[in-house]
Structure formats: structure tokens, C-alpha cells
Coordinates of C-alpha atoms and ligand atoms in Angstrom, one line a residue:
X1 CA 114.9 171.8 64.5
X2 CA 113.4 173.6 67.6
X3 CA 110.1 173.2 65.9
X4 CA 110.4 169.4 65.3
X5 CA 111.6 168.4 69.3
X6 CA 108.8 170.8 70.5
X7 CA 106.6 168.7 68.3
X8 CA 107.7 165.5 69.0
X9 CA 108.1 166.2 72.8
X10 CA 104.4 167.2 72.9
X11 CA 103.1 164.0 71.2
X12 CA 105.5 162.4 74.0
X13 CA 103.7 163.8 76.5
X14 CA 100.1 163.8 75.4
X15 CA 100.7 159.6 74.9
X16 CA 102.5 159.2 78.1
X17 CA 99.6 160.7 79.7
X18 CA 97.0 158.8 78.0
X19 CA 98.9 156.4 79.2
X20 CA 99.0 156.8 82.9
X21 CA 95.5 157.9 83.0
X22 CA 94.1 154.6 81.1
X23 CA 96.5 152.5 83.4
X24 CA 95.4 154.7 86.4
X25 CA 91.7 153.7 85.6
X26 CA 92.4 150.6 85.3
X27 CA 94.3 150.2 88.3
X28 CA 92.0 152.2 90.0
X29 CA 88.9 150.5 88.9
X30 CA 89.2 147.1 88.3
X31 CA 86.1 145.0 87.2
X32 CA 84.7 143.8 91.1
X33 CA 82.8 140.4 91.1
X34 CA 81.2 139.1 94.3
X35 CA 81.7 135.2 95.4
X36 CA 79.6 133.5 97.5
X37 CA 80.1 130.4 99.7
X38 CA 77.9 128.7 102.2
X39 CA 80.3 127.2 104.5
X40 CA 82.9 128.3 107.2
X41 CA 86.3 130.1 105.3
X42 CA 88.5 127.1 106.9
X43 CA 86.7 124.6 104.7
X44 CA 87.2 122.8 101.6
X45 CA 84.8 124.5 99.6
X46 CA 86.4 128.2 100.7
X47 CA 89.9 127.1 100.7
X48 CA 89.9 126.5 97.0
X49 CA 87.4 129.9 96.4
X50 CA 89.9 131.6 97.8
X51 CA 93.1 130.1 95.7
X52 CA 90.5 130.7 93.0
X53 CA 90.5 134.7 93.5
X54 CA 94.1 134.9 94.1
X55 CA 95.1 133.5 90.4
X56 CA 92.7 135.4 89.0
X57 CA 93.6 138.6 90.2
X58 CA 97.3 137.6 90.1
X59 CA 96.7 136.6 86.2
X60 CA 94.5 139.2 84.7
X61 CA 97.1 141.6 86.6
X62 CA 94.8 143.3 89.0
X63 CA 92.2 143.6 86.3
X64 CA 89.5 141.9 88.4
X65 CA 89.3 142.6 91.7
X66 CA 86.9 139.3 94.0
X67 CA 85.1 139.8 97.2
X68 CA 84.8 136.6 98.8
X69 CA 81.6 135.7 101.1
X70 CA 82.1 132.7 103.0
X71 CA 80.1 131.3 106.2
X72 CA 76.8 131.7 104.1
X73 CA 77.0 135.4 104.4
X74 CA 76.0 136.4 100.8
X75 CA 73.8 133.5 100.2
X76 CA 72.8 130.2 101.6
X77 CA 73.5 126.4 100.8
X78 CA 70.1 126.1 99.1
X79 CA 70.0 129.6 97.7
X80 CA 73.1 129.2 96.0
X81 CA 72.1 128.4 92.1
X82 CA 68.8 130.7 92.3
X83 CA 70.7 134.0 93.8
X84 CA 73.1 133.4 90.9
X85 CA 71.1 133.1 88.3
X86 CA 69.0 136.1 90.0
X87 CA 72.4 138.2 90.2
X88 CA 72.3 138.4 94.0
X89 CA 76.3 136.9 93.7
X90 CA 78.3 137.6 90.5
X91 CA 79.3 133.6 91.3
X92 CA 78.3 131.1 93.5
X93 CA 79.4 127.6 95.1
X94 CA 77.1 125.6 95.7
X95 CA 76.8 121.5 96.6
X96 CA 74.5 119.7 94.2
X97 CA 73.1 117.3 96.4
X98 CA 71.2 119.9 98.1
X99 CA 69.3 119.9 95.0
X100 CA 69.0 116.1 93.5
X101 CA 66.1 116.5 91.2
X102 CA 68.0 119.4 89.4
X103 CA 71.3 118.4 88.9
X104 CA 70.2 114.9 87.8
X105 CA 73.0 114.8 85.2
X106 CA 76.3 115.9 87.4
X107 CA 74.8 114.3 90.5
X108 CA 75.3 110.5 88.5
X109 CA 78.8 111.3 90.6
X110 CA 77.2 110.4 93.4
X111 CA 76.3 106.8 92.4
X112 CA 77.9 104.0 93.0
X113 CA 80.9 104.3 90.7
X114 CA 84.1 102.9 93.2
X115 CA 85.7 106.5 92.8
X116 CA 88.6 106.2 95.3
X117 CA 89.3 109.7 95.9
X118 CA 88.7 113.9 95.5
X119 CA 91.2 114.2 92.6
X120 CA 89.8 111.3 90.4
X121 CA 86.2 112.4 91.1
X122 CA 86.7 115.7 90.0
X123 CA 88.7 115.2 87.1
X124 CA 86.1 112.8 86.0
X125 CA 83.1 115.6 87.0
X126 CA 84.9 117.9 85.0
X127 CA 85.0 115.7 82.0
X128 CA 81.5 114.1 82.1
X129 CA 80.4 117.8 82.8
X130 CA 82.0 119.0 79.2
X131 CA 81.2 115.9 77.4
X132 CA 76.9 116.2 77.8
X133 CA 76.8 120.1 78.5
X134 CA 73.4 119.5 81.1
X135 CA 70.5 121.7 80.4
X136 CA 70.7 122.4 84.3
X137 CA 73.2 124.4 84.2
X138 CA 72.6 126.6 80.8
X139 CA 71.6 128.9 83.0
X140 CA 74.9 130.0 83.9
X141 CA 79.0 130.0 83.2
X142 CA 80.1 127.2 85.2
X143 CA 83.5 127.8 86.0
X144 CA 84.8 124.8 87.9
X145 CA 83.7 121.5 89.2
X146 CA 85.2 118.9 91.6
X147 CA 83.8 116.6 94.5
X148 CA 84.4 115.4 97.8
X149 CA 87.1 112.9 98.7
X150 CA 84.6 109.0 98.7
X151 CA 82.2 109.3 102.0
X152 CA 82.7 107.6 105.2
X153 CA 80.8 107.1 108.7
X154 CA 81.6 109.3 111.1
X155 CA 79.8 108.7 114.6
X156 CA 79.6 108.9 118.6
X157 CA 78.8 105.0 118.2
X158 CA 81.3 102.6 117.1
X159 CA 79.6 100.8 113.7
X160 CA 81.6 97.9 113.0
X161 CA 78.5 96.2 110.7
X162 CA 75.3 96.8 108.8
X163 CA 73.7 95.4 112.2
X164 CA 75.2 98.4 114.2
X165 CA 73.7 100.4 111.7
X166 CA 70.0 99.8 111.2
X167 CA 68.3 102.8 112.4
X168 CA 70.9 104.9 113.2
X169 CA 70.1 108.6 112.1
X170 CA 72.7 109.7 110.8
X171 CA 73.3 113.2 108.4
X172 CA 74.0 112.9 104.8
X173 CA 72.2 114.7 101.4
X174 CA 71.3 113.7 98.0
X175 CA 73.3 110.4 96.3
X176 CA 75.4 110.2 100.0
X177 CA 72.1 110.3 101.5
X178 CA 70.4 107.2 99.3
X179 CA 73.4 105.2 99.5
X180 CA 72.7 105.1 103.1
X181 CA 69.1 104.3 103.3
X182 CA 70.3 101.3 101.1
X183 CA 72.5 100.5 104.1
X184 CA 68.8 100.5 106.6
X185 CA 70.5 103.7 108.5
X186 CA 68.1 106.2 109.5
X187 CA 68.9 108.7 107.0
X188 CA 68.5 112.7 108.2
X189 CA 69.0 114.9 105.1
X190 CA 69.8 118.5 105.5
X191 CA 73.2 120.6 104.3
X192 CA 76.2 120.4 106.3
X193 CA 76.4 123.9 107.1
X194 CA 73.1 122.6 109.9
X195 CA 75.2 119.5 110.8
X196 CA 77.2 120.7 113.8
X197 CA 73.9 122.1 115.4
X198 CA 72.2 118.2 114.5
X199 CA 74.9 116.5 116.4
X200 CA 75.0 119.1 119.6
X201 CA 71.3 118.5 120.5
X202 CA 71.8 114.6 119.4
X203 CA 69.5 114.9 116.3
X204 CA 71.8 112.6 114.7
X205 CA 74.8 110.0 115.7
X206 CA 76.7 111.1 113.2
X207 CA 77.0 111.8 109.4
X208 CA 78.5 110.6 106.5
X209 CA 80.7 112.6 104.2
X210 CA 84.4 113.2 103.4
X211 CA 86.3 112.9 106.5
X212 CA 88.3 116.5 106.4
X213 CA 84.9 117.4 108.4
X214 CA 86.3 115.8 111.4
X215 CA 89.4 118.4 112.0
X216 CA 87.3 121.5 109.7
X217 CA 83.7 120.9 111.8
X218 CA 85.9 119.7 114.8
X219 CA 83.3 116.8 114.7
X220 CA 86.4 114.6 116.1
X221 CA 85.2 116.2 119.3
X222 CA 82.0 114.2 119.2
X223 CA 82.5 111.5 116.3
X224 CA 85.1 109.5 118.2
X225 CA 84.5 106.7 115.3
X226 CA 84.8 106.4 111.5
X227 CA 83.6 103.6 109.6
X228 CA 85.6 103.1 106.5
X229 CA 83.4 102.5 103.6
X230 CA 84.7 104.7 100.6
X231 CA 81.2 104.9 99.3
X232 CA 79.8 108.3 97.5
X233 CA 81.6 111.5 96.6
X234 CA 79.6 114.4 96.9
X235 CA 79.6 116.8 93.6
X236 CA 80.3 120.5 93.3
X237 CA 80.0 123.4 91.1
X238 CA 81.3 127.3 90.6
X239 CA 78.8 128.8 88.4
X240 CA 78.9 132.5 87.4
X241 CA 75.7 135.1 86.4
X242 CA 74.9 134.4 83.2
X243 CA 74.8 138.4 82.2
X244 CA 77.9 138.8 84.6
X245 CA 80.4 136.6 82.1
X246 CA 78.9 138.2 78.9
X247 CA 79.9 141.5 79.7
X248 CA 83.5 140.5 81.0
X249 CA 86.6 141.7 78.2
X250 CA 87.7 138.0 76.6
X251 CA 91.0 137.9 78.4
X252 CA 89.4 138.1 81.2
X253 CA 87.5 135.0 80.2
X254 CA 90.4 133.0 78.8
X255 CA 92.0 133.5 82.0
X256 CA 88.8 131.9 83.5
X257 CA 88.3 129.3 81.1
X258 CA 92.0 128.2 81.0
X259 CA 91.5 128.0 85.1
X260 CA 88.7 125.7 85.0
X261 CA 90.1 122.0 84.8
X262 CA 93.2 123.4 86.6
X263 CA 91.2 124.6 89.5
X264 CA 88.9 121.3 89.8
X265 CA 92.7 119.1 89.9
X266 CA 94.2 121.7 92.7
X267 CA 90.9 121.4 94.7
X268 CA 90.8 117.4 94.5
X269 CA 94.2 117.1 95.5
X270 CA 94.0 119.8 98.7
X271 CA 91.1 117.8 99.9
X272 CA 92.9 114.2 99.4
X273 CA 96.1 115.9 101.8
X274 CA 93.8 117.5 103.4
X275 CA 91.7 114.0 104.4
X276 CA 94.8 112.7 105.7
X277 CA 95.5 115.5 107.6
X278 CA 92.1 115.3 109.6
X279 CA 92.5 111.8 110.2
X280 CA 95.6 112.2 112.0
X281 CA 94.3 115.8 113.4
X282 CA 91.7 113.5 114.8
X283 CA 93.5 110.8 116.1
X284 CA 96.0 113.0 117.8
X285 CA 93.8 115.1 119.7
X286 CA 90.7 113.4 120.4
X287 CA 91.3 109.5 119.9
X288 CA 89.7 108.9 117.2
X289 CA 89.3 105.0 116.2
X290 CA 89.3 104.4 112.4
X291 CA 86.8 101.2 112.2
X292 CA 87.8 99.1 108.4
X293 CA 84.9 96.5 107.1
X294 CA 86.7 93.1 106.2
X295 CA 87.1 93.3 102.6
X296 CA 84.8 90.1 101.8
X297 CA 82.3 91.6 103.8
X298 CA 82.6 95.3 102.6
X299 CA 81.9 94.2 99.2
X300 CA 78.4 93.1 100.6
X301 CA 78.1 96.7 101.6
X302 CA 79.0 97.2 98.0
X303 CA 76.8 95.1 96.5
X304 CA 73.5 96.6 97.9
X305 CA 73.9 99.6 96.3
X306 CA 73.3 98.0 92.8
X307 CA 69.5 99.7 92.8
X308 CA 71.2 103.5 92.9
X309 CA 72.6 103.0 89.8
X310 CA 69.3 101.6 88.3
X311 CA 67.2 103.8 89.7
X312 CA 69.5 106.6 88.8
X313 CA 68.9 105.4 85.0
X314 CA 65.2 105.2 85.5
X315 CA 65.1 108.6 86.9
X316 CA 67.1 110.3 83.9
X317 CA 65.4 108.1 81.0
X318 CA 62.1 109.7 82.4
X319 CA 63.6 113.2 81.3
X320 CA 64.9 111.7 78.0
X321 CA 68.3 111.6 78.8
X322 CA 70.9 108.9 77.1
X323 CA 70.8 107.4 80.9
X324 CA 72.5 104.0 79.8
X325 CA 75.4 105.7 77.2
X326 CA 75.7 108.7 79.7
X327 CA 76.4 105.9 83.0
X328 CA 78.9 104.0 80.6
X329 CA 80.7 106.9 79.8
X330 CA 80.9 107.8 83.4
X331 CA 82.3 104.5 84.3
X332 CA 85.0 105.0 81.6
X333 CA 86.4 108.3 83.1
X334 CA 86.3 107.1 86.2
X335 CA 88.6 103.8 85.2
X336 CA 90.4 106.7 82.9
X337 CA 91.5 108.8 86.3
X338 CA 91.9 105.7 88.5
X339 CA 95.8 106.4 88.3
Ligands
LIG401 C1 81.1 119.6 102.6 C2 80.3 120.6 102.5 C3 80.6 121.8 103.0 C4 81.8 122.0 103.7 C5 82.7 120.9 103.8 C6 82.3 119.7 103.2 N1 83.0 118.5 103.2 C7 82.3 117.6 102.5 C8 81.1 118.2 102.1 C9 80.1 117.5 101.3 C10 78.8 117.4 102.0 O1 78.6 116.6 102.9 C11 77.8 118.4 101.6 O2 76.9 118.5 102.4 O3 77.9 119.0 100.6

């Protein structure tokens, strides 16, 4: 009998110490991944990186462990996909427009497509993503997508028609940025991250993106005026190193995968408050006057954009891509997440 407990007791112990010490190396060494962002940690794009890392580390139970670089710190807007891919980040965020020719596929978001605000863009992004699986982006795990909320004119000049606008140079990038050529601005295309700078030494009147910018840049400080025109979302994508994902244990990567549509809904719906919030911000503290284009004559605004979308299918044909199928899909999600 004293044989048996002294038995048993030992097997006790040698477990319960296997035990603690696989659960002490686990807790003491979780799997670390870097993140790198290229703007400021108070905007959108940080915001939801860091919701991002929270979850994650809150549902693989400490397993994974995220150091987040915002502000550009790890790598740059136009570095982003490259220092991925290269392993400079273990993931990366990065705005597609900075990149046109590369993204062709995603960066149809950025047509003319009526998309009335963050969440139904990125819902649809996130769909249209998954549905054609773009070559651009076999390079790496992509692990969420979303856009902007549609674009808007934000200036130190009051715009009140396409008259007011001819040759204003004004900031924008990629899809954004054609969409306002169409409208004879003077388009000035660099990231946003150089935008604050561009406006200071009066490089540009203005910009035209999402409107959160206007409380997050503190543009409202210059841009006393937005021109309503609901035109252009701006697409996004978290992509991880492709060697990074394939070396992670699978729960880590369900936890990951079953993230990705949930984290592209959350962001489109913190931006859409989060617009609202900045207009008000805006008004509030630095008298911001929101300028709306008659309906009848908006839709002329509208209208001239008709060649994006052409050109758009042109541009993809060229590379042997089902332009026409892949732009009437698109339209269907976006009528599919109108509600
Ligand atoms: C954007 C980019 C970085 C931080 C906040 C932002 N809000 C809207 C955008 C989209 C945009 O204009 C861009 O350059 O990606």
C-alpha cells in the first residue's frame, strides 16, 4: 500500500511538473510578431491595428504576444508590401492606392461604384477579395481588408462647384486621386502621412479623403470647408510574411482566419462613428462649414466619372483579367451591403 501512493504520488508530481514547466514556457515565451503601420497611433488605420492585437492575444490566451509600430516607425507608407514580403515586419498595413499599378484588382474599390460608407466598402472588399484571390497578393497571408468611409473635399477655399474647382491642387492618391482629375482639380498625389506638411507650406488647398482626417490630422485647423461629394473609398490591407504564417501552430491561425471578416466589419463601422465624430469635432472647435452639391447637380459630378470605370476595365483586360465579370460582381456586393 505504501509502495502504490509512493508510486502514484511520484507520477503526480513528475506530470504536475511537466506541466508547469510547459505552461511556464509558454507563458514565458510566447510567439512575438511585429506590426507595422505608417500613420500616427490616433488614426483609423492604428486604431483598428491595435483592437487587432488585443483579440488576438486575448484569444490565443497570451500565446502570441504583438509589438505594434505605428507613426511609420518600422516601415513606411510605400515600403509597406515590399518590407513584408522581405520579413522586415512579421505584418504590415499598408493603403493600396500608394501602389495603383499593383493592386489593380482590390483597387477596382476605388472606382466609381456609389459605396455610401466604411462598413459597406469593406464588407464588399472583403468579399470581392475572397471571391478572385489576386495574384498580387500571393505573396503574402492577407489577414484583413476594409476601406475608407466615401471621399470628400476638404479645403482652406470654400468649393461650392466644379468652377471653384478647376485647378485647385488639391492632395489625393491612386482611384481618389483620378476621380479628381476627372473633376479638372489640380491633382497632387502623395500618401497622407506627407499631407499635413503639403498644406502648412500651401503646397496644396486641401485634399480629398475620408473626413475623420479633419479631427485625427487636425486639418479642421486649416480646412475650414468640406465639399460633400461621397465619391471614392480608399482600399486597405493587413498582409502577413509569407514564411511568418507558415510556421505559426494552426490555432493560432484559426484564431486569425476566424478574425478576418470580423475585423474588416469592426474597422468599417469605427471609421463611419468615427466620421461623424470629426465633423462635429470640426464644427465645434474650428467652424467648419460643411458645403452639399444640389442633388441634380451632384449627379453631374457623378456622371463624369463614367471613363474610371472604363478605363479601369481596359487597364485589367490588358493583364488578362475577367475585367467586365470581375466589375459586375463588384457592383453586386456593393448593392448586397447597401443595407
Ligand atoms: C488615411 C490614411 C492614413 C491615415 C488616415 C486615413 N484616413 C483616410 C485615409 C486614406 C487616404 O487618404 C490614404 O492616403 O490612404
Amino acid at each position: 500500500m505504501k509502495k502504490i501512493l509512493t508510486v502514484s504520488s511520484l507520477l503526480a508530481i513528475v506530470v504536475g511538473l511537466q506541466l508547469l514547466i510547459s505552461g511556464g514556457i509558454q507563458a514565458a515565451e510566447p510567439i512575438k510578431l511585429t506590426y507595422a503601420n505608417f500613420p500616427p497611433a490616433n488614426t483609423f488605420p492604428c486604431v483598428q491595428m491595435e483592437r487587432w492585437k488585443q483579440e488576438v492575444e486575448k484569444r490565443t490566451n497570451g500565446k502570441v504576444s504583438i509589438q505594434t509600430f505605428p507613426g511609420g516607425t518600422l516601415l513606411d507608407a510605400k515600403n509597406m508590401m515590399d518590407g513584408v514580403i522581405a520579413g522586415q515586419a512579421n505584418i504590415g498595413c499598408l493603403s493600396m492606392s500608394y501602389q495603383p499599378g499593383r493592386f489593380i484588382v482590390t483597387n477596382a474599390l476605388s472606382l466609381s461604384l456609389n459605396i455610401k460608407s466604411a462598413l459597406q466598402g469593406s464588407l464588399t472588399l472583403w468579399d470581392f477579395y475572397n471571391k478572385y484571390k489576386p495574384e498580387e497578393f500571393s505573396k503574402v497571408k492577407v489577414l484583413t481588408m476594409f476601406t475608407t468611409a466615401p471621399s470628400n473635399i476638404m479645403s482652406t477655399i470654400p468649393i461650392k462647384s466644379l468652377n471653384d474647382l478647376k485647378g485647385v491642387p488639391l492632395r489625393a492618391s491612386g482611384g481618389a486621386g483620378d476621380i479628381l482629375k476627372l473633376w479638372g482639380a489640380n491633382m497632387v498625389g502623395m500618401p497622407m502621412t506627407d499631407t499635413p506638411e503639403a498644406l502648412q507650406k500651401g503646397v496644396v488647398k486641401g485634399l480629398f479623403s475620408s473626413l475623420e482626417v479633419l479631427m485625427d490630422f487636425k486639418f479642421a485647423e486649416q480646412c475650414k470647408y468640406a465639399t460633400i461629394t461621397n465619391a471614392g473609398v480608399y482600399p486597405f490591407a493587413v498582409v502577413m510574411n509569407m514564411e511568418t504564417w507558415n510556421k505559426l501552430p494552426d490555432d493560432v491561425k484559426k484564431v486569425m482566419d476566424d478574425m478576418a471578416r470580423e475585423q474588416a466589419e469592426w474597422t468599417g463601422k469605427y471609421m463611419d462613428d468615427h466620421v461623424l465624430e470629426s465633423i462635429e469635432w470640426s464644427k465645434k472647435n474650428h467652424g467648419l462649414q460643411v458645403i452639399e452639391i444640389p442633388p441634380e447637380e451632384l449627379k453631374k459630378w457623378h456622371d463624369l466619372l463614367e471613363p474610371i470605370n472604363n478605363k479601369w476595365i481596359e487597364d485589367a483586360k490588358a493583364k488578362g483579367l475577367p475585367a467586365e465579370k470581375m466589375l459586375a460582381d463588384l457592383k453586386e456586393l456593393v448593392k448586397k451591403y447597401e443595407k
